[in-house]
mmCIF file of C-alpha atoms in Angstrom:
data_model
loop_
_atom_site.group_PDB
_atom_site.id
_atom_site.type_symbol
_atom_site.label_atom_id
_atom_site.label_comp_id
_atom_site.label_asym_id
_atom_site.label_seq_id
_atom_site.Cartn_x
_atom_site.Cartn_y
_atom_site.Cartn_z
ATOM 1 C CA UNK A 19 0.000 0.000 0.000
ATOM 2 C CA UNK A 20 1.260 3.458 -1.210
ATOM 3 C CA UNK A 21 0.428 6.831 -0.555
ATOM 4 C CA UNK A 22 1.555 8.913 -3.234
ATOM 5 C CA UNK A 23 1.030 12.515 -3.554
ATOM 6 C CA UNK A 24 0.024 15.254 -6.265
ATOM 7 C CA UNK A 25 3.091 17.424 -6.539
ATOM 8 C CA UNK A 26 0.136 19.612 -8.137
ATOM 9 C CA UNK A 27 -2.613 19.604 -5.556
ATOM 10 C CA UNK A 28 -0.664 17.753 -2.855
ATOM 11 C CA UNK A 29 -3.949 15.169 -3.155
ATOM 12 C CA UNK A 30 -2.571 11.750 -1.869
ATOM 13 C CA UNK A 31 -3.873 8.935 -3.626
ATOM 14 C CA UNK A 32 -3.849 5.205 -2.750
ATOM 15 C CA UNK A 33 -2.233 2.894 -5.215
ATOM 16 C CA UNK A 34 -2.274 5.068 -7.757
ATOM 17 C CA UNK A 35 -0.197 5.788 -10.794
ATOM 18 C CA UNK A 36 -2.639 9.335 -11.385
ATOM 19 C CA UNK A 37 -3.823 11.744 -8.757
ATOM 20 C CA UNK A 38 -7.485 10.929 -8.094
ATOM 21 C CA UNK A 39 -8.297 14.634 -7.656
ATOM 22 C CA UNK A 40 -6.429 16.252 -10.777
ATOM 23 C CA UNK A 41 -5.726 13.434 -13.229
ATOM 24 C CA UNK A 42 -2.038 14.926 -12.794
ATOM 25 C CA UNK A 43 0.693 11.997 -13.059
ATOM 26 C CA UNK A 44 3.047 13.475 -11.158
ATOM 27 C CA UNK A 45 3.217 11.834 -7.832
ATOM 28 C CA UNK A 46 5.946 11.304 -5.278
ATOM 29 C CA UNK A 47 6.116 9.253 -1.848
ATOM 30 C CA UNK A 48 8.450 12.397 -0.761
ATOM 31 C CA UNK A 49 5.500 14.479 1.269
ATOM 32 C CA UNK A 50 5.680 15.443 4.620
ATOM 33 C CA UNK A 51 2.364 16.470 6.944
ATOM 34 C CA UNK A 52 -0.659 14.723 6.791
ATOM 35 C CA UNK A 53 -3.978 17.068 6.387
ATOM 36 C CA UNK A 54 -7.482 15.122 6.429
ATOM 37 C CA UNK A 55 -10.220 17.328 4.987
ATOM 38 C CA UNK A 56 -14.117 16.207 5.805
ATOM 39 C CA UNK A 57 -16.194 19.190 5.084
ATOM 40 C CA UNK A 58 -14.136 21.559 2.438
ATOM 41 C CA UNK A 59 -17.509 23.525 3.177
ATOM 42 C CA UNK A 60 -17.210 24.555 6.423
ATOM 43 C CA UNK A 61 -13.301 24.178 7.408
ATOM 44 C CA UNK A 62 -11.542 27.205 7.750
ATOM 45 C CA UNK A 63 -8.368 24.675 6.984
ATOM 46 C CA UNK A 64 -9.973 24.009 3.570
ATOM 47 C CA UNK A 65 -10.725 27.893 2.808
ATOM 48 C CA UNK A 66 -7.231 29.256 3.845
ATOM 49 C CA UNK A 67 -6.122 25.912 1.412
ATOM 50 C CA UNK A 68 -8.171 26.816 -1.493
ATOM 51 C CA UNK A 69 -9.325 22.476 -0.863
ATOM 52 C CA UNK A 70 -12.594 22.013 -2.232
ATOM 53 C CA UNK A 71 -12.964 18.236 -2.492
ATOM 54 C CA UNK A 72 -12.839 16.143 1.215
ATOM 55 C CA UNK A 73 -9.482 13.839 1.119
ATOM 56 C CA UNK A 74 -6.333 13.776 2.603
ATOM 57 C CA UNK A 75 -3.779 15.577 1.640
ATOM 58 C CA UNK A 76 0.109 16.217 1.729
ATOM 59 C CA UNK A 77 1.207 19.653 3.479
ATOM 60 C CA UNK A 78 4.624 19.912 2.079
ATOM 61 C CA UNK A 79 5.311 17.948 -1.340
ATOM 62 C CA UNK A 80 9.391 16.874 -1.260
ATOM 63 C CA UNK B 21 -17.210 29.988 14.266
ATOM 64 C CA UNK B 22 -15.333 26.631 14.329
ATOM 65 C CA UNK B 23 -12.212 26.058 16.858
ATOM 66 C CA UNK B 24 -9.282 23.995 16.921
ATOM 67 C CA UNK B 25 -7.806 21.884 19.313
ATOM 68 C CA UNK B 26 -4.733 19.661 19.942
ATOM 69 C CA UNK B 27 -5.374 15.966 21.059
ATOM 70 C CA UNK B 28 -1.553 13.872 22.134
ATOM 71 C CA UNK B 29 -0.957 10.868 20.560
ATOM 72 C CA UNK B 30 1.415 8.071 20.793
ATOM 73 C CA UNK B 31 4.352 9.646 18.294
ATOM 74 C CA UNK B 32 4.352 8.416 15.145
ATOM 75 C CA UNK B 33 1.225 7.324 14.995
ATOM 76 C CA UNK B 34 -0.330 10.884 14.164
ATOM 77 C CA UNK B 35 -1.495 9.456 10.926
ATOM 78 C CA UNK B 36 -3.006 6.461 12.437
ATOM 79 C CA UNK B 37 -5.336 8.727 15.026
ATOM 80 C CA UNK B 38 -6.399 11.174 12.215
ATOM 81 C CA UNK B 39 -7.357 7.808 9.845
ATOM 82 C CA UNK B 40 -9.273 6.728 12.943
ATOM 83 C CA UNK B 41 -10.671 10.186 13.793
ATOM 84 C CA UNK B 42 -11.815 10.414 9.953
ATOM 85 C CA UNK B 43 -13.567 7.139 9.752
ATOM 86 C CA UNK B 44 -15.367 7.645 13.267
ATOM 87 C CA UNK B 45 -16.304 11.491 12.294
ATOM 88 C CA UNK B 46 -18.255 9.839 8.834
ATOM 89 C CA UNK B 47 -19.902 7.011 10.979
ATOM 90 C CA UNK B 48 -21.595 9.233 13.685
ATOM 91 C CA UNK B 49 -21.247 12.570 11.523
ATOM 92 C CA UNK B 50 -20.060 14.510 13.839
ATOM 93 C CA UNK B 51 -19.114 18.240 13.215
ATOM 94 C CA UNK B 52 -15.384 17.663 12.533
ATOM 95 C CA UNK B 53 -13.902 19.842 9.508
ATOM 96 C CA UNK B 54 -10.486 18.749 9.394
ATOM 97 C CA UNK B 55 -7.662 17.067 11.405
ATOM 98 C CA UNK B 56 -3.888 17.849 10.883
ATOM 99 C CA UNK B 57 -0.751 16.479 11.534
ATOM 100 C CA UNK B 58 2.194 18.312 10.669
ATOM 101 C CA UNK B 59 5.363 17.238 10.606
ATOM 102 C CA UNK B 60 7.089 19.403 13.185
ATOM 103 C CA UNK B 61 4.696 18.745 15.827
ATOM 104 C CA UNK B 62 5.507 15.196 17.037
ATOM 105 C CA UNK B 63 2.795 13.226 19.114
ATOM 106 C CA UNK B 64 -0.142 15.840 18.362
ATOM 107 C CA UNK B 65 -3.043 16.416 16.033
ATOM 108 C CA UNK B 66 -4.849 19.156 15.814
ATOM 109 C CA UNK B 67 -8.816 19.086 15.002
ATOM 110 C CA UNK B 68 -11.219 21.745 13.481
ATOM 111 C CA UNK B 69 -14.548 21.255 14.829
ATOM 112 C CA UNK B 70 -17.350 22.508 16.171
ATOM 113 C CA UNK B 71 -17.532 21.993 19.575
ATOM 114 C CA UNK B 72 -15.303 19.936 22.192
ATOM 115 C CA UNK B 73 -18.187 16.938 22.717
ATOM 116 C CA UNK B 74 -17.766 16.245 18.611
ATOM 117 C CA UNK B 75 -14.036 16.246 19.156
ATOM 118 C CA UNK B 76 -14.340 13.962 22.086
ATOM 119 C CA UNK B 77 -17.012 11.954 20.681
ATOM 120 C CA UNK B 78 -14.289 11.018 17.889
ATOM 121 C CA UNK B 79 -11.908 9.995 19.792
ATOM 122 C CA UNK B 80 -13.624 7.937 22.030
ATOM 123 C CA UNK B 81 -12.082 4.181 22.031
ATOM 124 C CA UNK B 82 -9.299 5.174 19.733
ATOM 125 C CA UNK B 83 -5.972 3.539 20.034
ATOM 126 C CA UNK B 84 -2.721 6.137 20.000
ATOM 127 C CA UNK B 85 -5.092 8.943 21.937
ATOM 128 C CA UNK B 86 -3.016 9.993 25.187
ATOM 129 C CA UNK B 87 -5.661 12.940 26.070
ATOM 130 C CA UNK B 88 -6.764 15.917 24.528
ATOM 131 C CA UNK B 89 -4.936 19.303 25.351
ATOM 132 C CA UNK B 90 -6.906 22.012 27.450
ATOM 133 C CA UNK B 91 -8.011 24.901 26.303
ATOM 134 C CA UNK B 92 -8.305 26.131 21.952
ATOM 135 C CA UNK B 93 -5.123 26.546 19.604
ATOM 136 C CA UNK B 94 -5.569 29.495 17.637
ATOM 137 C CA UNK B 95 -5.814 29.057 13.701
ATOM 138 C CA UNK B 96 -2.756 31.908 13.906
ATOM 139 C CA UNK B 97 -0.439 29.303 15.403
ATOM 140 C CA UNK B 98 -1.554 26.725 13.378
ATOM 141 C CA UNK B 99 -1.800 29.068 10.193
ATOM 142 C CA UNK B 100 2.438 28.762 9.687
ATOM 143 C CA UNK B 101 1.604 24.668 9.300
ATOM 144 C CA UNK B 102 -0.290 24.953 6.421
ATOM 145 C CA UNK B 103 2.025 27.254 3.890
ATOM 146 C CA UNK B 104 4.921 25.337 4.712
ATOM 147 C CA UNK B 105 8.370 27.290 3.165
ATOM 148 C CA UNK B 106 10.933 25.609 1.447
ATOM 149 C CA UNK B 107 14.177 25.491 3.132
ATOM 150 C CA UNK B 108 15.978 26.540 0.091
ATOM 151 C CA UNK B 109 13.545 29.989 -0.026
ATOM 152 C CA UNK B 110 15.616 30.785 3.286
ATOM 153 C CA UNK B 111 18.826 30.646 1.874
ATOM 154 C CA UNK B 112 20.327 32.948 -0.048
ATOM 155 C CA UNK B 113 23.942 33.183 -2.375
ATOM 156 C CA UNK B 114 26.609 33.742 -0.003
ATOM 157 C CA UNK B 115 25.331 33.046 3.352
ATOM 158 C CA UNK B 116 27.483 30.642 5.854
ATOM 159 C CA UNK B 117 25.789 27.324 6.633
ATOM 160 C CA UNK B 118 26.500 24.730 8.332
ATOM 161 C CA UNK B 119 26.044 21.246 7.395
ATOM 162 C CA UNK B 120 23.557 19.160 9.823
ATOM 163 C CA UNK B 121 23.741 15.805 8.619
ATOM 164 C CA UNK B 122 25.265 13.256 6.052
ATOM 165 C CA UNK B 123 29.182 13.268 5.459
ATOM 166 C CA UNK B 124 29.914 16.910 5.787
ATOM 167 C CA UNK B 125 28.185 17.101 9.172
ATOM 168 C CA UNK B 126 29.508 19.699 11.196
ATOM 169 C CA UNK B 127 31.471 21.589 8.680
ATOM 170 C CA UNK B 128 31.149 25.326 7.803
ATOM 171 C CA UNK B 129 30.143 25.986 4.287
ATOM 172 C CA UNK B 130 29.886 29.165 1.686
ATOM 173 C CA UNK B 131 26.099 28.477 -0.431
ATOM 174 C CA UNK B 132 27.305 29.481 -3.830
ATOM 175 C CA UNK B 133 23.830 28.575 -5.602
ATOM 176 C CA UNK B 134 20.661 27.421 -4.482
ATOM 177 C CA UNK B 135 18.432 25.511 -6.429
ATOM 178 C CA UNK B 136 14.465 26.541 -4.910
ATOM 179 C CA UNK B 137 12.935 23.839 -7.623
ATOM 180 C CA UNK B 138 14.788 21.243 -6.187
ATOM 181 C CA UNK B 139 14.958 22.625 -2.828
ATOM 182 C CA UNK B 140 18.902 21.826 -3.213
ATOM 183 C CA UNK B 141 21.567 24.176 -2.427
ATOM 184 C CA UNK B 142 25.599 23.819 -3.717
ATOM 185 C CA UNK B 143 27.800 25.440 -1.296
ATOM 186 C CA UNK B 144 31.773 25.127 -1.047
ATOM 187 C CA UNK B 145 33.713 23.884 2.595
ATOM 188 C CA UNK B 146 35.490 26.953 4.030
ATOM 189 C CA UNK B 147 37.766 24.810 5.513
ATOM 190 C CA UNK B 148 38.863 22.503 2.211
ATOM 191 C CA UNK B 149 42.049 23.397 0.956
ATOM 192 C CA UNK B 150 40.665 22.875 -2.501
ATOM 193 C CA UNK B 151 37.117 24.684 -3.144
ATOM 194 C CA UNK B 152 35.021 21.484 -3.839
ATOM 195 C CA UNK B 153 31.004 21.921 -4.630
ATOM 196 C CA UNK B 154 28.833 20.295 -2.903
ATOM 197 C CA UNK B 155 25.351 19.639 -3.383
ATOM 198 C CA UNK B 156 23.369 19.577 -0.534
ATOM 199 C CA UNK B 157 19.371 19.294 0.450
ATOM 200 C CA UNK B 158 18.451 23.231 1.663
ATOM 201 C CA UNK B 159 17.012 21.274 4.959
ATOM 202 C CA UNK B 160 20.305 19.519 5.806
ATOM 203 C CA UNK B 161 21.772 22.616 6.609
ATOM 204 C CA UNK B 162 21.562 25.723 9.200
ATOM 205 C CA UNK B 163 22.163 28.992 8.237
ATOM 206 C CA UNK B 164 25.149 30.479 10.601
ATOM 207 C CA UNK B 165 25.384 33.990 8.982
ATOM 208 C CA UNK B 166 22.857 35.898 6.812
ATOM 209 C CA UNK B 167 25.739 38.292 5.132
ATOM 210 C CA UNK B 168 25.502 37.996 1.682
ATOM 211 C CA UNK B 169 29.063 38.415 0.172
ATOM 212 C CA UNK B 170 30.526 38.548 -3.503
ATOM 213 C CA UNK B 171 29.966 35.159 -5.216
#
């Protein structure tokens, strides 16, 4: 089991050569910070992030 | 108005708690926006929610959970987490560094270019009798002085 993330949108996906979010196929195991989004809506998190689909996410991409 | 609050974990298993947390917050729906675990902060999560009882309501039974911190975090001191800066962007041509880690540790070193992209930075030992470049990863060093001389 990987977790890869978008070095585009920092989305991680699960064994996944493409980012599920963007379609983007650049993806790297390097990320550091883990960021869980469950309401985009109403997070402040989400907002300051410009995040607007629930997922987890990568704060820093390597 | 939603507030934020730090819960202690066992460390290294900050990405455990939050799966947990995530998975218990969609089965009971409880008014949890977001849970974060950044790198630098070791044996913590912090949690955006509504109010404390949805926090503790998602933590309830979790493995990993040592207790919940008292009182709110601010999203000011939480706001630096998110926008992480690249070591490199720190850096600058010139500046003394000193190597933290790998085969150089320890030694004093002139940053002659720095690569933001890569977050990679070349610098040259001070002390080497020949003037060597060396690349080096921005984070494995600390900047000892910020004067910017002649490259």
């Amino acid at each position: 089991m990987t977790e890869l993330a978008c070095r585009k949108c920092k989305f991680i996906s699960l064994n996944s050569t493409v980012c599920k979010n963007c379609g983007s196929t650049e993806l790297t195991k390097e990320w550091y910070g883990y960021l869980i989004i469950i309401d985009p809506e109403k997070s402040e998190v989400a907002k300051k992030l410009g995040v607007k689909i629930p997922g987890k996410y990568a704060l820093k991409v390597g | 108005m939603n507030r934020f609050f730090a819960i202690k974990t066992t460390a290294n298993q900050e990405r455990v708690v939050a799966n947990l947390m995530e998975m218990a917050v969609k089965k009971y729906e409880l008014g949890v926006y977001s849970i974060l675990a950044p790198k630098e902060l070791k044996g913590y999560v912090i949690v955006e929610a509504e109010k404390m009882e949805d926090l503790l309501k998602a933590i309830r039974g979790l493995p990993h959970v040592k207790g919940v911190v008292k009182g709110e975090v601010n999203f000011s001191e939480i706001e630096h987490f998110l926008t992480p800066r690249k070591a490199a962007e720190q850096i600058k041509e010139g500046f003394t560094v000193e190597i933290i880690s790998g085969p150089f540790k320890g030694e004093l070193a002139v940053v002659k270019r720095v690569d933001e992209a890569k977050n990679e930075i070349t610098v040259e030992l001070i002390e080497a009798v020949v003037p060597i470049p060396v690349t080096v990863k921005a984070d494995h060093v600390r900047v000892v002085d910020k004067k910017e001389e002649e490259v």
